Short mmCIF file of C-alpha atoms and ligand atoms in Angstrom, two decimals:
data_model
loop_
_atom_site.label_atom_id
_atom_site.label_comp_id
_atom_site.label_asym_id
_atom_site.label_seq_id
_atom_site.Cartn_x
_atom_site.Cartn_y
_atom_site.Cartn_z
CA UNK A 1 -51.05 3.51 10.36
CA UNK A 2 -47.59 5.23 11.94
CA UNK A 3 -47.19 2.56 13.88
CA UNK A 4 -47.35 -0.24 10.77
CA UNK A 5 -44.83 2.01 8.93
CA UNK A 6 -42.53 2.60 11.84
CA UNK A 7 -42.72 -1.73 12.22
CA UNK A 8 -42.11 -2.00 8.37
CA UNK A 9 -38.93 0.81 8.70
CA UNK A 10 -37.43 -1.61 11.64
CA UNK A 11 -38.20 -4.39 9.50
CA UNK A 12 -36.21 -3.07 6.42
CA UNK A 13 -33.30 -1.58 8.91
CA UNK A 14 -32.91 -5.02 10.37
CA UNK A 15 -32.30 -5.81 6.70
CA UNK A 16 -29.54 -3.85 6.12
CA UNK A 17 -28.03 -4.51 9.61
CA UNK A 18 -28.48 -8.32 8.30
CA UNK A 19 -26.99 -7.26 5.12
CA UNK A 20 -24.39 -6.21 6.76
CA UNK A 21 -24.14 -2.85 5.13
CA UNK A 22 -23.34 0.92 6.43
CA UNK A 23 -26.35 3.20 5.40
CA UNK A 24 -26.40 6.86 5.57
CA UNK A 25 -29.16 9.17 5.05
CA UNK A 26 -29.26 11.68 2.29
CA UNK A 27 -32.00 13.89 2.86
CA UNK A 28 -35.03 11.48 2.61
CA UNK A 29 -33.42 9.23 0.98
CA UNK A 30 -31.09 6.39 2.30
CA UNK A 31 -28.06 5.46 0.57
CA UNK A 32 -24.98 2.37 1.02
CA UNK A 33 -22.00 4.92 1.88
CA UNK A 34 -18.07 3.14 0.32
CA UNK A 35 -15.22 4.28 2.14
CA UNK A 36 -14.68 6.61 -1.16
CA UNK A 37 -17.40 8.37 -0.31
CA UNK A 38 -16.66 8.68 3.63
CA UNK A 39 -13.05 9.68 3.47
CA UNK A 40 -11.93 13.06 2.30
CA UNK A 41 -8.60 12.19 0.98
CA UNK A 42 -8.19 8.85 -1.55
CA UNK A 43 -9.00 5.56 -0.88
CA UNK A 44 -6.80 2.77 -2.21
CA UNK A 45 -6.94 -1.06 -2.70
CA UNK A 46 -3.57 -2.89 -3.75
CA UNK A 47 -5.38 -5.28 -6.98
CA UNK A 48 -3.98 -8.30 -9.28
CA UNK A 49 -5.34 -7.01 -12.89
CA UNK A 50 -6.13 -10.74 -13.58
CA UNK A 51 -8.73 -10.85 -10.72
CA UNK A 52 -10.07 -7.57 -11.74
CA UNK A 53 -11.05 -9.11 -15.24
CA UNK A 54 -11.87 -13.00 -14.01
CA UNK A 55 -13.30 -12.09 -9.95
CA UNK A 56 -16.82 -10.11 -9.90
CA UNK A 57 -17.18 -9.56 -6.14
CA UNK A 58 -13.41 -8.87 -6.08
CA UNK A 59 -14.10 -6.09 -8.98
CA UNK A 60 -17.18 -4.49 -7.81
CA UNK A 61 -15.45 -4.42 -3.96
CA UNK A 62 -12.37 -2.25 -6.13
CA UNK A 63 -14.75 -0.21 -7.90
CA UNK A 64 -17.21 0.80 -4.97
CA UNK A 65 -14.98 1.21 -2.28
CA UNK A 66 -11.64 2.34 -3.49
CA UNK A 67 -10.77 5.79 -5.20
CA UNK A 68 -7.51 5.00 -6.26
CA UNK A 69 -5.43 1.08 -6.81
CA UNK A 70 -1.65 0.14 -6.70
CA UNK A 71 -1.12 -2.78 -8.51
CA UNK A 72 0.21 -5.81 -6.23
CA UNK A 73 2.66 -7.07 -8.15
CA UNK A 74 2.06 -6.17 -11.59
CA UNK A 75 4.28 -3.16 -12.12
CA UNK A 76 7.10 -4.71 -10.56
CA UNK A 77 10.53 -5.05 -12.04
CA UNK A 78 10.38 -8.56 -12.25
CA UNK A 79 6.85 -8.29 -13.88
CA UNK A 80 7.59 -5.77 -16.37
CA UNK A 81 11.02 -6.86 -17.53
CA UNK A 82 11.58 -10.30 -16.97
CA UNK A 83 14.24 -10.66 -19.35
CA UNK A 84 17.26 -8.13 -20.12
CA UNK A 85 15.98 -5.84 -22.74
CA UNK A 86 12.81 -7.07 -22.76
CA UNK A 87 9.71 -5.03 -21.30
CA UNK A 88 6.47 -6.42 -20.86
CA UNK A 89 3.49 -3.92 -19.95
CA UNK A 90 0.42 -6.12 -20.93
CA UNK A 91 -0.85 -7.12 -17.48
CA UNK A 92 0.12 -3.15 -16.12
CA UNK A 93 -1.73 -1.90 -19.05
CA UNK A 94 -4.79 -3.84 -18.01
CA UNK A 95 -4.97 -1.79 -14.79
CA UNK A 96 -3.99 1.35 -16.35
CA UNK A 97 -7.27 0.76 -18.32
CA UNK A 98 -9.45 0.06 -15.43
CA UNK A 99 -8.12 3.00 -13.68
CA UNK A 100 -8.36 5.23 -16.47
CA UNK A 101 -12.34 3.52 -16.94
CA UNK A 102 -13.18 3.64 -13.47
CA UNK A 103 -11.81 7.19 -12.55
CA UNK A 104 -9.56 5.42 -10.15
CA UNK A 105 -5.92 6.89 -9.09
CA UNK A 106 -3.18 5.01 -10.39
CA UNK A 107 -0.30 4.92 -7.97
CA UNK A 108 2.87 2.53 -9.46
CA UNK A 109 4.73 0.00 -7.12
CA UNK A 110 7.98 0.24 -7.98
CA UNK A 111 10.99 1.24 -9.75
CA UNK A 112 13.38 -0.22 -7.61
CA UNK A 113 13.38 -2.66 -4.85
CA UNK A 114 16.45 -4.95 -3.59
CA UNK A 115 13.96 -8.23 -2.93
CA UNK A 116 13.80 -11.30 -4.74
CA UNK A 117 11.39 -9.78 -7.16
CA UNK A 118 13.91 -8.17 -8.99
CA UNK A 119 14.29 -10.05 -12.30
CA UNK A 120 17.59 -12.41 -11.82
CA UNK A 121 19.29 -10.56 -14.78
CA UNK A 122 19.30 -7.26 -13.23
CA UNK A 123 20.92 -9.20 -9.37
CA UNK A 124 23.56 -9.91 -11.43
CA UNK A 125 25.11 -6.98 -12.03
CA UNK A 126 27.83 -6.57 -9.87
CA UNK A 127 29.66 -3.22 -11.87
CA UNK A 128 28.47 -0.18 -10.66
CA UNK A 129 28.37 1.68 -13.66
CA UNK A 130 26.73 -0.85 -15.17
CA UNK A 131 24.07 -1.10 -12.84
CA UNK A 132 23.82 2.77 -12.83
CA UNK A 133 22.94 3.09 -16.38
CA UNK A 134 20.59 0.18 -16.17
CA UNK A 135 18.41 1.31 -13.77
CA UNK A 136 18.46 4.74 -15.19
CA UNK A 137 17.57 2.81 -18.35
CA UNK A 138 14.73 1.14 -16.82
CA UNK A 139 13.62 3.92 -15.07
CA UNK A 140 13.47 5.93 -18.25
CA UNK A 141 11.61 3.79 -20.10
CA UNK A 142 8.88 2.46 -17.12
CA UNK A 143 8.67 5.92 -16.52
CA UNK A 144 7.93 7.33 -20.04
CA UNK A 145 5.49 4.33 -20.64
CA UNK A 146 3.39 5.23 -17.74
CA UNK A 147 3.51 8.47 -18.31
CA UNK A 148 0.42 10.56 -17.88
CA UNK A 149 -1.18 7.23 -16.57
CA UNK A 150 0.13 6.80 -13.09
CA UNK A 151 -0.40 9.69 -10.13
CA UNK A 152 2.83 8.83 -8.42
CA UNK A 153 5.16 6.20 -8.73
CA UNK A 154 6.75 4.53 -5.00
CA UNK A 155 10.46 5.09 -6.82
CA UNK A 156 12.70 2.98 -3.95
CA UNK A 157 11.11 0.44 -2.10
CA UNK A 158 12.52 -0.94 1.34
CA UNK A 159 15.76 0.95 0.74
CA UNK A 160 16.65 1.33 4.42
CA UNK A 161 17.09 -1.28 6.84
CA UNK A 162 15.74 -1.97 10.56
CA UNK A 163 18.94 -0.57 12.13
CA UNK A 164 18.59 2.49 9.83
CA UNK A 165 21.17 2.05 7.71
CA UNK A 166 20.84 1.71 3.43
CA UNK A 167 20.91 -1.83 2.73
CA UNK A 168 24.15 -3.83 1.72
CA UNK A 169 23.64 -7.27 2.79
CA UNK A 170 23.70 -10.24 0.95
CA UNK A 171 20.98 -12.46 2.39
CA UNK A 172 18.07 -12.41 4.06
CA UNK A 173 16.89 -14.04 6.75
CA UNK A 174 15.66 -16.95 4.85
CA UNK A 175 19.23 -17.38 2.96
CA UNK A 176 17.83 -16.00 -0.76
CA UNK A 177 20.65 -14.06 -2.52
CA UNK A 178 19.46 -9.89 -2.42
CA UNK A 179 19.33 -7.26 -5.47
CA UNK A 180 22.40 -5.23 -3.37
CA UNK A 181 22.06 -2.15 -5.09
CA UNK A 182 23.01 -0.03 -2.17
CA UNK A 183 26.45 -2.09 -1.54
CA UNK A 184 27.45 -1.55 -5.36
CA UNK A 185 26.10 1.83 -6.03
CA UNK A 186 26.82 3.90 -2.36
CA UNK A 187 24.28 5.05 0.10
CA UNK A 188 23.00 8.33 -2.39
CA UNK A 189 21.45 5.98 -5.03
CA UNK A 190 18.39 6.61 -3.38
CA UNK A 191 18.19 10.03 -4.64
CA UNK A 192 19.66 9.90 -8.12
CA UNK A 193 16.66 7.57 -8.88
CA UNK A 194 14.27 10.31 -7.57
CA UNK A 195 16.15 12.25 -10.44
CA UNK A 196 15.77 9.38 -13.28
CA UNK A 197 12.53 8.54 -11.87
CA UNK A 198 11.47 12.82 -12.68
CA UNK A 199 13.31 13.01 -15.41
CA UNK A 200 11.08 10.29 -17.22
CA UNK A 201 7.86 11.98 -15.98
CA UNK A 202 7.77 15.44 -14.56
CA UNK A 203 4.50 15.07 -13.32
CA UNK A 204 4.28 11.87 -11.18
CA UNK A 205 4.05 12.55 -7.51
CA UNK A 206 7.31 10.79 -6.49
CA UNK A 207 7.33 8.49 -2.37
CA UNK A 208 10.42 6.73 -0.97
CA UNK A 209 8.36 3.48 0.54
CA UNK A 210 8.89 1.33 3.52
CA UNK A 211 8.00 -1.04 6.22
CA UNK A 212 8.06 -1.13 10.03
CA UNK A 213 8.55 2.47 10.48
CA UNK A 214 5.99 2.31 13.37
CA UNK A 215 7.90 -0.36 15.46
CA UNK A 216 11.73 1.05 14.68
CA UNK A 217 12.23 4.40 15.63
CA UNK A 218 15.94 4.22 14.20
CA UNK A 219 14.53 3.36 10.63
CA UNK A 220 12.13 5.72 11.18
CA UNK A 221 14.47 8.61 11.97
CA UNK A 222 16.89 7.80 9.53
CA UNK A 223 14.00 7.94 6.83
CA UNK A 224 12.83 11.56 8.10
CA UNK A 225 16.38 12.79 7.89
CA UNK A 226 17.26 11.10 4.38
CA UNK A 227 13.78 12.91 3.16
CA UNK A 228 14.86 16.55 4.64
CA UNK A 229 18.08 15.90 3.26
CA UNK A 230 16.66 15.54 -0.33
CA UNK A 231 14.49 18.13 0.07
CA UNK A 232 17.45 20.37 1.06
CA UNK A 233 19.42 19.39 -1.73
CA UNK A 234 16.33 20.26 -3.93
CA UNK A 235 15.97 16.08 -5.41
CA UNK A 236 12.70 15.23 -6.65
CA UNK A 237 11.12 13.43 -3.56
CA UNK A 238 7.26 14.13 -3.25
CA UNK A 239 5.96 12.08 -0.32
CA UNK A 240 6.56 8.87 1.67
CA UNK A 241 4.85 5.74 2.02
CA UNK A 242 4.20 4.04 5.77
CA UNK A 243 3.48 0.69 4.80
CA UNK A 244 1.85 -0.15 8.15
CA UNK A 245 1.87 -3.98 7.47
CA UNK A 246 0.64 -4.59 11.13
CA UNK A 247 -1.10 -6.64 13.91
CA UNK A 248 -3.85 -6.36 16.39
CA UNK A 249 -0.23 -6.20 18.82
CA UNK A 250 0.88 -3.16 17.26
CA UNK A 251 1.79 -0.68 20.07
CA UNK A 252 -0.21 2.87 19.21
CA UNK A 253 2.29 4.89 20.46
CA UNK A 254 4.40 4.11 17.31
CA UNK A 255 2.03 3.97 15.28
CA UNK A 256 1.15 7.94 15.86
CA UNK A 257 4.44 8.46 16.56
CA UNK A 258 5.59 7.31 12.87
CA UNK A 259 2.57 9.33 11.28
CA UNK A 260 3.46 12.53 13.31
CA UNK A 261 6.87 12.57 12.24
CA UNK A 262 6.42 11.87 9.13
CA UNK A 263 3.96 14.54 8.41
CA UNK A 264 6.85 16.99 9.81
CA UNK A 265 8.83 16.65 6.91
CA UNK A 266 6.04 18.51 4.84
CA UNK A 267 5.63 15.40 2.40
CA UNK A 268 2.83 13.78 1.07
CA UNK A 269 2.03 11.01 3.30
CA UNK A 270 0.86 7.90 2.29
CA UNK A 271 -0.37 4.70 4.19
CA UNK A 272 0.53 2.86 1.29
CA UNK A 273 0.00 -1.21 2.61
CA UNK A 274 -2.02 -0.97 5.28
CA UNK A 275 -3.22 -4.20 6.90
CA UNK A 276 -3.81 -5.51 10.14
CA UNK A 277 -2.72 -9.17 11.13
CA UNK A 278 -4.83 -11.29 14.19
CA UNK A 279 -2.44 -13.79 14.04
CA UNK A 280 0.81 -11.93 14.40
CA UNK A 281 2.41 -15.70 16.65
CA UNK A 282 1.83 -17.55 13.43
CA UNK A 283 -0.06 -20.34 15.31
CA UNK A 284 -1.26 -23.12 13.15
CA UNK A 285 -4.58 -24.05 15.40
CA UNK A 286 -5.57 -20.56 14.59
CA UNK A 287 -9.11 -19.34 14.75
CA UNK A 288 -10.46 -15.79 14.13
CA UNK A 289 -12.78 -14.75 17.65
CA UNK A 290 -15.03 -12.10 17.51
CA UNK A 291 -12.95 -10.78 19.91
CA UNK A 292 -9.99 -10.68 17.94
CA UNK A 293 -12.07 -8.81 15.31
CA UNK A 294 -13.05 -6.52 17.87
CA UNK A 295 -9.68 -5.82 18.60
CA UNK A 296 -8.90 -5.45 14.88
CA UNK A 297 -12.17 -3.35 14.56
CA UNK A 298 -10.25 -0.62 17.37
CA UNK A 299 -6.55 -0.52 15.58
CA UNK A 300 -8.11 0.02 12.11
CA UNK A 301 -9.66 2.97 13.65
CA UNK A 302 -7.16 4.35 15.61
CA UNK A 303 -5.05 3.93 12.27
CA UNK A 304 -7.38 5.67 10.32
CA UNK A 305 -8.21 8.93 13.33
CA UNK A 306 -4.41 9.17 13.74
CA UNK A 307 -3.69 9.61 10.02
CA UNK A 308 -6.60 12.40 9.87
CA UNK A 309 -5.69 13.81 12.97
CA UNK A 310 -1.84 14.07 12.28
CA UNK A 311 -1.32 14.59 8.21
CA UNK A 312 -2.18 18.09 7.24
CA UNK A 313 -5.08 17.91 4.94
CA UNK A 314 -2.97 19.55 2.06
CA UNK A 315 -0.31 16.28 2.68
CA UNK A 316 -2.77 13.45 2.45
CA UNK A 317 -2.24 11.30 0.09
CA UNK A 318 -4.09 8.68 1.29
CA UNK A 319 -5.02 5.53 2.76
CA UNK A 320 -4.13 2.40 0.44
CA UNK A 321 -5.30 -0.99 2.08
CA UNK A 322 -2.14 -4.43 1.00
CA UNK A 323 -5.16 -6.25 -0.81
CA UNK A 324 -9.08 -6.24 -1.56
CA UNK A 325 -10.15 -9.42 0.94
CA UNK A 326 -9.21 -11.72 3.33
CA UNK A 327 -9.36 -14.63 0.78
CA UNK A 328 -6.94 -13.26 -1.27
CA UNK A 329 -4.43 -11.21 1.19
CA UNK A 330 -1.10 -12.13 0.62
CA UNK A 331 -0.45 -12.63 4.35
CA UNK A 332 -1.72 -16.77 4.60
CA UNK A 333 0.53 -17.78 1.67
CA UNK A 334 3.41 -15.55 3.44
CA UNK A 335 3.45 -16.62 6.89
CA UNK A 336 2.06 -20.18 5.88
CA UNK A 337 -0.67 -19.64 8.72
CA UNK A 338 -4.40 -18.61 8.65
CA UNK A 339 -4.95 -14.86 9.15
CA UNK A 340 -7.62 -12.55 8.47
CA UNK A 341 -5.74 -8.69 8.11
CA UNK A 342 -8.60 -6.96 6.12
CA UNK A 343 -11.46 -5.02 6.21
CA UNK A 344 -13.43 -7.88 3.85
CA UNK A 345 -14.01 -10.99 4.94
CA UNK A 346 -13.13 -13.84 2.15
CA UNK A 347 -16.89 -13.78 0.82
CA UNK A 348 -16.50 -9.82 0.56
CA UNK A 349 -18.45 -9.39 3.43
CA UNK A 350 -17.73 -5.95 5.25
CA UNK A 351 -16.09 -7.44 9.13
CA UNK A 352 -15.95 -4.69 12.21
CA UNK A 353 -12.44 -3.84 10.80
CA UNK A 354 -14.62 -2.16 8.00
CA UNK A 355 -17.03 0.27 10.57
CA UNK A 356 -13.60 0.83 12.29
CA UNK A 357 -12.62 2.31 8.98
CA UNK A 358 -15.38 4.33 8.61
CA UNK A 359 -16.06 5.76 12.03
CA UNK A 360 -12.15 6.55 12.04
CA UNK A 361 -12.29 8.80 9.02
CA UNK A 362 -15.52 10.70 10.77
O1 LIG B 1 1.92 -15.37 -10.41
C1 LIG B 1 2.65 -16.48 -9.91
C2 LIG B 1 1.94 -17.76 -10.24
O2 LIG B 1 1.90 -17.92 -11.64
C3 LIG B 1 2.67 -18.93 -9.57
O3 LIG B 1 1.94 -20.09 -9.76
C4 LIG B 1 2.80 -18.68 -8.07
C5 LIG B 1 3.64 -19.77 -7.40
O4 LIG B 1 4.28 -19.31 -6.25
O5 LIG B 1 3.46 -17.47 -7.87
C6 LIG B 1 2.76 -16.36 -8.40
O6 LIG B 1 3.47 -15.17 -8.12
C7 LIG B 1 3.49 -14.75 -6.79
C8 LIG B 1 2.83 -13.38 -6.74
O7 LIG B 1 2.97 -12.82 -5.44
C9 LIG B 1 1.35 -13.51 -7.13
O8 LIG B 1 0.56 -12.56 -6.57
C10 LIG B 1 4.93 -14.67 -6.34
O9 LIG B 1 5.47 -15.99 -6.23
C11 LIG B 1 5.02 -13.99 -4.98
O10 LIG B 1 6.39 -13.77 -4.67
C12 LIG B 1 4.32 -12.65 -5.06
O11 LIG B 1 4.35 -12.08 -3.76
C13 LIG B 1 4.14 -10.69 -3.69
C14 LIG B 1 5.36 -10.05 -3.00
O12 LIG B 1 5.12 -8.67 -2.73
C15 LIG B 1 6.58 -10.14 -3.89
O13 LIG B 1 6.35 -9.45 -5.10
C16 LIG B 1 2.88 -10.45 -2.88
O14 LIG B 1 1.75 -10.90 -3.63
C17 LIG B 1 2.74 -8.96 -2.60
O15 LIG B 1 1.63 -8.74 -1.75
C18 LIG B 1 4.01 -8.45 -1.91
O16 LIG B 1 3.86 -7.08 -1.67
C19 LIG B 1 4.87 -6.46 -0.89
C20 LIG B 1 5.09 -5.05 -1.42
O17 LIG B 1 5.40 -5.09 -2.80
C21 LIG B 1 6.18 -4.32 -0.64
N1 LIG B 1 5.90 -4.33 0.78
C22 LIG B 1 5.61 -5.62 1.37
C23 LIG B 1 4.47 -6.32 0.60
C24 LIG B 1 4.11 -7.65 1.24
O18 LIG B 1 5.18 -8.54 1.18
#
C-alpha cells in the first residue's frame, strides 16, 4: 500500500515538474511559492494598465508574482501631459486602482527624463526660467495627484551620462533632437526637482534612476558622489535606482561592484529595470539554446544573491523586473532583433531564469 502511494506521489510530482511550477512544502501541505512570497524585500513587475485590463495570463502573472508595479510608460511626461496645460491621468489612474485593489506597491516612473518621451511642447523650451517654473509646475501637480497613491516616485531619470557628466547634448546617437534640460537649467537641476518633487508629496520615497551603472564605473562614481552630495546638503533624495538593463555578457564584477557601492551611500536601493538580454550582438538568425537559458538562469541569480548579499536589509527597496514576459518585453521592438530577457517565457511559462530568481533570493 506505501509503495502505491509513494508511485502515485512521483506521479503527481512529475506533474508539477511538467507543469513547470516551483512547489514548496508547508507543513503537510504543498503549496505553488511566487517570487512575492520567496523574497523578503518587494517584488516588482514594470506593467502597461491596458494589458492589465484586456491580457488574463499577463494579469494573473502581475498579481501572483509581483508585490509591487511601475508603470511602463504610463506615468510618463509624455503620457500624462501630452499637450501644454493639459494633464491626462486616466490610463495612470487605472494602475493606481489595481495597485490600490491588489495590495500592490505603486512606484511612479518619472518626473523628468531628457528622452524623446518628453511631450514636444515641453523640448521646446529653450528659457531657463521658463523651463524652471514648468517643471516645478508639473512636478507640483503630478505630484499632488498621486499623492498618497504612489510609494516613491523615480524623480530624474537618465540624468547623467556614460562619461559621468549631467547631460547637455543635443542628439543622440540615432540623430532625434533631446529634452536638454541640464544644458538650459545647470548641472544642480537634479536636486531642486528632489525639492519640487517633496514639496508636492512629503511622503513619497524619492530615487535618482539610471542605466549602465554596472558597465561604467565613471557614471557610476559620479552618481554615488552627486547622491552624498545631496544628502550633505540635506535635499530630499531617498534611494537610487540600478536599472540593470543587461545581458547574459554582463561582466559580474560590475555588476556587484555597482550594488556595493551603491548601498554605501546609505540609500534605498532599487533594481528598478532589471532584465537580462541573450542576444546582446543583435543577430537576426537568432535562436534561444537551452544553453543560453542556462546561462541566463546563472546571471539572474547572481543578480538576485548579490543584491541580498550587498544591500542592507533596512535599504532594500527591491527588485523590479523591465516587463511581465518575453512576448511583451520591450527589448525585440527596441533592438529590432529576437530576444528573450525575462523570467516568463511569451506563453507565461516560468524559463530557468525564473528558479535562478528564486534560488538567488534563498
Ligand atoms: O502606445 C503607442 C501605440 O499606440 C503606437 O501604435 C505604437 C507605435 O510605435 O507606439 C506605442 O507607444 C510606444 C510605447 O513604448 C508603448 O509601450 C512608444 O512608441 C515607445 O517609445 C514606448 O517605448 C517605451 C520607452 O521606455 C519610451 O517611453 C518602452 O515601452 C519602455 O519599456 C521604455 O522604458 C525605459 C524606461 O522608461 C527608462 N529606462 C530604459 C527603459 C527601456 O528603454
Amino acid at each position: 500500500m506505501k509503495f502505491l502511494f509513494f508511485l502515485a506521489g512521483l506521479a503527481s510530482l512529475g506533474q508539477l515538474v511538467a507543469n513547470n511550477i516551483n512547489w514548496v512544502a508547508v507543513g503537510q501541505r504543498v503549496l505553488p511559492q511566487t517570487l512575492a512570497d520567496a523574497a523578503p524585500f518587494p517584488i516588482g513587475f514594470a506593467v502597461n494598465p491596458a494589458k492589465l485590463l484586456n491580457n488574463a495570463p499577463y494579469q494573473q502573472t502581475v498579481t501572483q508574482e509581483a508585490s509591487s508595479v511601475t508603470a511602463d510608460v504610463a506615468m510618463k511626461p509624455s503620457r500624462i501631459s501630452p499637450q501644454k496645460g493639459a494633464y491626462n491621468f486616466e490610463l495612470a489612474d487605472q494602475l493606481v486602482e489595481f495597485a490600490r485593489a491588489q495590495k500592490k506597491r505603486l512606484h511612479g516612473h518619472t518626473l523628468v527624463w531628457y528622452i524623446d518621451t518628453s511631450p514636444n511642447w515641453l523640448k521646446q523650451i529653450r528659457d531657463s526660467t521658463e523651463l524652471e517654473t514648468t517643471l516645478q509646475a508639473y512636478i507640483q501637480t503630478v505630484g499632488a495627484h498621486f499623492k498618497g497613491k504612489v510609494a516613491s516616485w523615480d524623480v530624474v531619470n537618465e540624468a547623467v551620462d556614460n562619461q559621468g557628466v549631467i547631460r547637455k547634448d543635443s542628439l543622440n546617437t540615432l540623430g532625434k533632437t533631446l529634452f536638454n534640460v541640464g544644458k538650459i537649467l545647470g548641472n544642480d537641476y537634479v536636486a531642486r526637482m528632489f525639492q519640487y518633487a517633496h514639496q508636492a508629496d512629503p511622503t513619497a520615497k524619492l530615487f535618482y534612476n539610471d542605466y549602465g551603472q554596472e558597465t561604467r564605473p565613471a557614471k557610476l562614481d559620479a552618481i554615488v558622489k552627486m547622491a552624498t552630495n545631496y544628502k550633505r546638503r540635506g535635499i530630499p533624495i531617498h534611494g537610487l535606482g540600478l536599472q540593470m538593463h543587461m545581458s547574459i555578457d554582463t561582466p559580474e564584477a560590475g555588476i556587484e561592484n555597482a550594488i556595493r557601492k551603491l548601498a554605501e551611500t546609505g540609500l534605498l536601493i532599487h533594481i528598478s529595470e532589471l532584465d537580462i538580454a541573450l542576444n546582446p550582438g543583435k543577430k537576426k538568425d537568432f535562436v534561444v539554446t537551452s544553453e543560453l537559458l542556462e546561462k541566463q538562469y546563472q546571471k539572474y541569480k547572481f543578480v538576485v544573491s548579490t543584491y541580498k548579499k550587498w544591500v542592507p536589509i533596512g535599504q532594500q527597496f527591491g527588485i523590479t523586473l523591465w516587463g511581465v514576459d518575453d512576448g511583451t518585453s520591450w527589448i525585440p521592438g527596441f533592438c529590432q532583433c529576437a530576444d528573450a530577457a525575462l523570467p516568463f517565457d511569451a506563453s507565461f511559462a516560468k524559463k530557468r531564469a525564473y528558479q535562478g530568481f528564486l534560488e538567488g533570493l534563498k
